[in-house]
Structure formats: structure tokens, C-alpha cells
Short mmCIF file of C-alpha atoms and ligand atoms in Angstrom, two decimals:
data_model
loop_
_atom_site.label_atom_id
_atom_site.label_comp_id
_atom_site.label_asym_id
_atom_site.label_seq_id
_atom_site.Cartn_x
_atom_site.Cartn_y
_atom_site.Cartn_z
CA MET A 1 -178.16 -289.40 -27.18
CA GLN A 2 -180.44 -290.69 -24.30
CA VAL A 3 -181.24 -288.13 -21.05
CA THR A 4 -182.74 -289.14 -18.42
CA ILE A 5 -183.70 -285.88 -15.09
CA THR A 6 -185.66 -286.12 -13.04
CA ILE A 7 -188.84 -283.50 -13.60
CA ASN A 8 -191.50 -283.25 -10.69
CA GLY A 9 -190.28 -286.75 -8.66
CA GLU A 10 -191.16 -288.73 -12.35
CA ALA A 11 -187.64 -289.62 -14.59
CA VAL A 12 -188.14 -288.32 -18.30
CA SER A 13 -186.13 -289.97 -20.96
CA ARG A 14 -185.22 -288.51 -23.80
CA ASP A 15 -183.59 -288.82 -26.66
CA ILE A 16 -182.00 -285.82 -27.93
CA GLU A 17 -179.01 -283.97 -29.78
CA PRO A 18 -176.18 -282.66 -27.41
CA ARG A 19 -177.46 -279.72 -28.06
CA GLN A 20 -180.22 -279.41 -26.57
CA LEU A 21 -180.80 -276.46 -23.25
CA LEU A 22 -182.67 -278.24 -20.71
CA VAL A 23 -185.33 -275.39 -21.52
CA HIS A 24 -186.76 -276.68 -24.32
CA PHE A 25 -186.25 -279.92 -22.61
CA ILE A 26 -188.56 -279.18 -19.46
CA ARG A 27 -191.90 -276.84 -22.19
CA GLU A 28 -191.57 -280.73 -24.58
CA THR A 29 -192.25 -282.23 -21.81
CA PRO A 30 -196.49 -283.05 -21.59
CA GLU A 31 -198.13 -280.07 -19.16
CA LEU A 32 -194.72 -278.29 -18.35
CA THR A 33 -194.74 -275.48 -19.92
CA GLY A 34 -195.48 -273.25 -16.81
CA THR A 35 -191.08 -272.75 -17.20
CA HIS A 36 -190.49 -269.68 -19.55
CA TRP A 37 -187.98 -269.13 -22.58
CA GLY A 38 -187.17 -265.39 -23.21
CA CYS A 39 -184.17 -264.29 -23.98
CA ASP A 40 -181.83 -267.48 -24.47
CA THR A 41 -178.69 -265.07 -22.62
CA SER A 42 -178.73 -266.26 -19.93
CA ASN A 43 -180.53 -262.16 -18.57
CA CYS A 44 -184.53 -262.13 -17.91
CA GLY A 45 -184.59 -264.89 -15.79
CA ALA A 46 -187.65 -266.33 -16.73
CA CYS A 47 -186.60 -269.85 -17.86
CA VAL A 48 -184.93 -270.04 -13.49
CA VAL A 49 -186.02 -273.71 -12.21
CA LEU A 50 -184.13 -275.22 -9.40
CA MET A 51 -181.88 -277.75 -10.35
CA ASP A 52 -181.05 -280.59 -6.97
CA GLY A 53 -182.02 -277.48 -5.23
CA ARG A 54 -180.56 -274.21 -6.64
CA PRO A 55 -182.02 -271.97 -9.32
CA VAL A 56 -180.74 -272.16 -12.96
CA LYS A 57 -181.32 -270.46 -15.91
CA SER A 58 -182.26 -273.70 -17.99
CA CYS A 59 -181.85 -271.07 -21.34
CA THR A 60 -178.18 -272.19 -21.18
CA THR A 61 -177.52 -275.54 -19.34
CA LEU A 62 -177.73 -277.74 -21.68
CA ALA A 63 -180.00 -280.96 -21.07
CA ALA A 64 -177.29 -283.47 -20.82
CA MET A 65 -176.00 -281.43 -17.98
CA ALA A 66 -178.82 -282.75 -15.85
CA GLU A 67 -178.50 -286.19 -16.71
CA GLY A 68 -179.22 -287.45 -13.75
CA HIS A 69 -180.38 -284.45 -11.25
CA GLU A 70 -183.59 -283.27 -10.10
CA VAL A 71 -185.10 -280.64 -11.63
CA ARG A 72 -188.36 -278.97 -10.07
CA THR A 73 -190.37 -276.53 -12.26
CA VAL A 74 -193.54 -273.94 -11.85
CA GLU A 75 -195.75 -276.26 -11.61
CA ALA A 76 -194.56 -278.64 -8.79
CA LEU A 77 -195.72 -275.57 -6.57
CA GLU A 78 -199.04 -276.12 -6.04
CA VAL A 79 -199.56 -279.13 -4.00
CA ASP A 80 -202.99 -281.39 -3.92
CA GLY A 81 -204.61 -277.91 -5.24
CA GLU A 82 -202.82 -275.85 -2.18
CA LEU A 83 -200.33 -272.37 -3.28
CA ASP A 84 -197.29 -273.01 -2.24
CA PRO A 85 -196.44 -269.80 -0.42
CA VAL A 86 -194.25 -267.40 -2.87
CA GLN A 87 -197.21 -268.43 -4.90
CA GLN A 88 -199.74 -266.34 -2.51
CA GLY A 89 -197.60 -263.92 -1.35
CA PHE A 90 -197.19 -263.28 -5.46
CA HIS A 91 -200.80 -262.90 -5.65
CA GLU A 92 -201.95 -261.45 -2.30
CA LEU A 93 -199.77 -258.67 -2.91
CA HIS A 94 -200.00 -258.79 -7.07
CA ALA A 95 -196.38 -259.41 -7.94
CA LEU A 96 -198.18 -260.38 -11.14
CA GLN A 97 -198.96 -258.53 -14.10
CA CYS A 98 -198.22 -260.20 -17.19
CA GLY A 99 -196.78 -263.49 -15.52
CA PHE A 100 -193.52 -263.65 -18.52
CA CYS A 101 -191.24 -263.08 -15.24
CA THR A 102 -193.56 -264.75 -12.69
CA PRO A 103 -192.56 -268.70 -12.69
CA GLY A 104 -188.54 -267.71 -12.84
CA MET A 105 -189.19 -264.72 -9.87
CA LEU A 106 -191.34 -267.61 -8.34
CA MET A 107 -188.84 -270.32 -8.82
CA THR A 108 -185.74 -267.94 -7.19
CA SER A 109 -187.86 -266.91 -4.58
CA ARG A 110 -188.87 -270.45 -3.50
CA ALA A 111 -184.53 -271.39 -2.46
CA LEU A 112 -183.98 -268.29 -1.27
CA LEU A 113 -186.81 -268.80 1.22
CA ASP A 114 -185.42 -272.61 1.95
CA GLU A 115 -182.00 -271.33 2.37
CA ASN A 116 -183.27 -268.16 4.56
CA PRO A 117 -186.58 -268.18 6.11
CA ASP A 118 -185.90 -264.23 7.36
CA PRO A 119 -184.27 -262.85 4.36
CA THR A 120 -183.81 -259.16 4.69
CA ASP A 121 -185.92 -257.05 1.43
CA GLU A 122 -182.31 -256.54 0.65
CA GLU A 123 -181.36 -260.31 0.14
CA ILE A 124 -184.98 -260.61 -1.46
CA ARG A 125 -183.28 -257.81 -4.46
CA ILE A 126 -179.61 -259.39 -4.46
CA ALA A 127 -181.50 -262.87 -4.64
CA ILE A 128 -183.82 -261.72 -7.30
CA SER A 129 -181.30 -259.35 -9.41
CA GLY A 130 -181.19 -262.35 -11.61
CA SER A 131 -184.83 -262.21 -12.68
CA ILE A 132 -185.43 -259.07 -14.51
CA CYS A 133 -189.53 -257.70 -14.29
CA ARG A 134 -190.41 -255.86 -17.20
CA CYS A 135 -193.66 -254.55 -16.01
CA THR A 136 -195.15 -255.25 -11.84
CA GLY A 137 -192.21 -253.35 -10.73
CA TYR A 138 -190.26 -255.25 -7.91
CA LYS A 139 -191.14 -253.79 -4.91
CA ASN A 140 -193.98 -255.98 -5.35
CA ILE A 141 -192.27 -258.64 -5.70
CA VAL A 142 -190.24 -258.41 -2.57
CA ALA A 143 -193.26 -257.91 -0.26
CA ALA A 144 -194.29 -261.00 -1.90
CA VAL A 145 -191.47 -262.71 -0.56
CA GLN A 146 -191.54 -261.16 2.44
CA TRP A 147 -195.10 -261.86 3.30
CA ALA A 148 -193.94 -265.75 2.10
CA ALA A 149 -191.33 -265.38 4.96
CA ARG A 150 -193.99 -264.65 7.59
CA HIS A 151 -196.66 -266.87 6.33
CA GLU A 152 -194.20 -269.25 7.18
CA ALA A 153 -192.42 -268.91 9.99
CA ALA A 154 -195.76 -268.98 11.67
CA THR A 155 -196.80 -271.93 10.16
CA ARG A 156 -193.41 -272.66 11.73
CA GLN A 157 -194.78 -272.15 15.06
CA GLU A 158 -197.84 -273.40 15.08
CA VAL A 159 -196.58 -277.15 14.79
S1 LIG B 9 -185.10 -267.66 -20.60
FE1 LIG B 9 -182.54 -267.56 -19.66
S2 LIG B 9 -182.43 -266.01 -18.69
FE2 LIG B 9 -183.45 -264.97 -20.75
S1 LIG B 10 -194.99 -259.70 -14.51
FE1 LIG B 10 -193.75 -258.73 -16.66
S2 LIG B 10 -192.34 -259.11 -16.58
FE2 LIG B 10 -193.02 -259.06 -14.61
#
């Protein structure tokens, strides 16, 4: 079947098997391997991308279900060499070690801050509860999201 998905603003069309998962559709697109494929059972969250602004686990979403939707992957966070504040926060607060969970954590955090620019620590923990980090721990990840929220609030005040 022919499927067209808008990924990071570009329409990507491909002839696929109906069973193809969104994570594979994305990762088979040149230069879009930042979305990780981990557990394949909707548990780890490494594969999270945004579909129409909402986080989805691309390992349990059929590519065909994304037909006609806007998908945003981790590659779209950096714009013209400028890191997104959530990326910057993860860098500043040492919120990653191996980095395997990081694409999903970043996209989930981005979606949270888009919806709730001033989250509590508990709200951040609830938002990322669908993502598992095996090495960094969650303390620094929560602090990184708070860093991004403060940074974005300060930027809004300057404008
Ligand atoms: S690979 Fe999708 S949740 Fe683990
Ligand atoms: S940074 Fe290694 S799993 Fe999260």
C-alpha cells in the first residue's frame, strides 16, 4: 500500500506492507535514525515521536495510521544549529549517559512543555512515566525539563 506521512515538514511517500510499523517507516528514511527502537512492546518509550503534537510510541503505531498526519522526530528539535531548550537542558543538567532513552525522553518533554509550560516535578514524572531510563536515573531528567521550562519562560519575558 502507498502511504504518505509528513515527517518534520516533508511529505514522505513509500510503498509499504500494511503491517509496517511507524518506527521502521521513520528509520528507513535517510538521516532519520534518531528515533530509537527498543523493546518493541510499548514499554520503554525510546521510540516516542510526536504525531500532530502528541507523543505516540512509534513501535506500536502502524505507519498506515500516520497517513495524512504530521510526525515530528527528534531530528526536528534543533533548528538552524540552535538546540531546543529541552536538548539544552539535558546537556546542562547531565540528563543522559548512554542516550538510548533520550530521543523519546526529549520528545515527551517537548510535548509536555508545549501543553504545560510550567510543570511541577510530579507532572514531569507523570509525563515521562511511559519512558524507561536504565542508566541516568530520573532526577537529572526532571531537573533538565525544569531547566527548559525556566529557560523558555525567561525567553518569553524578553520578547
Ligand atoms: S520501542 Fe517502543 S516503547 Fe520500546
Ligand atoms: S540515558 Fe541510558 S537509558 Fe537513559
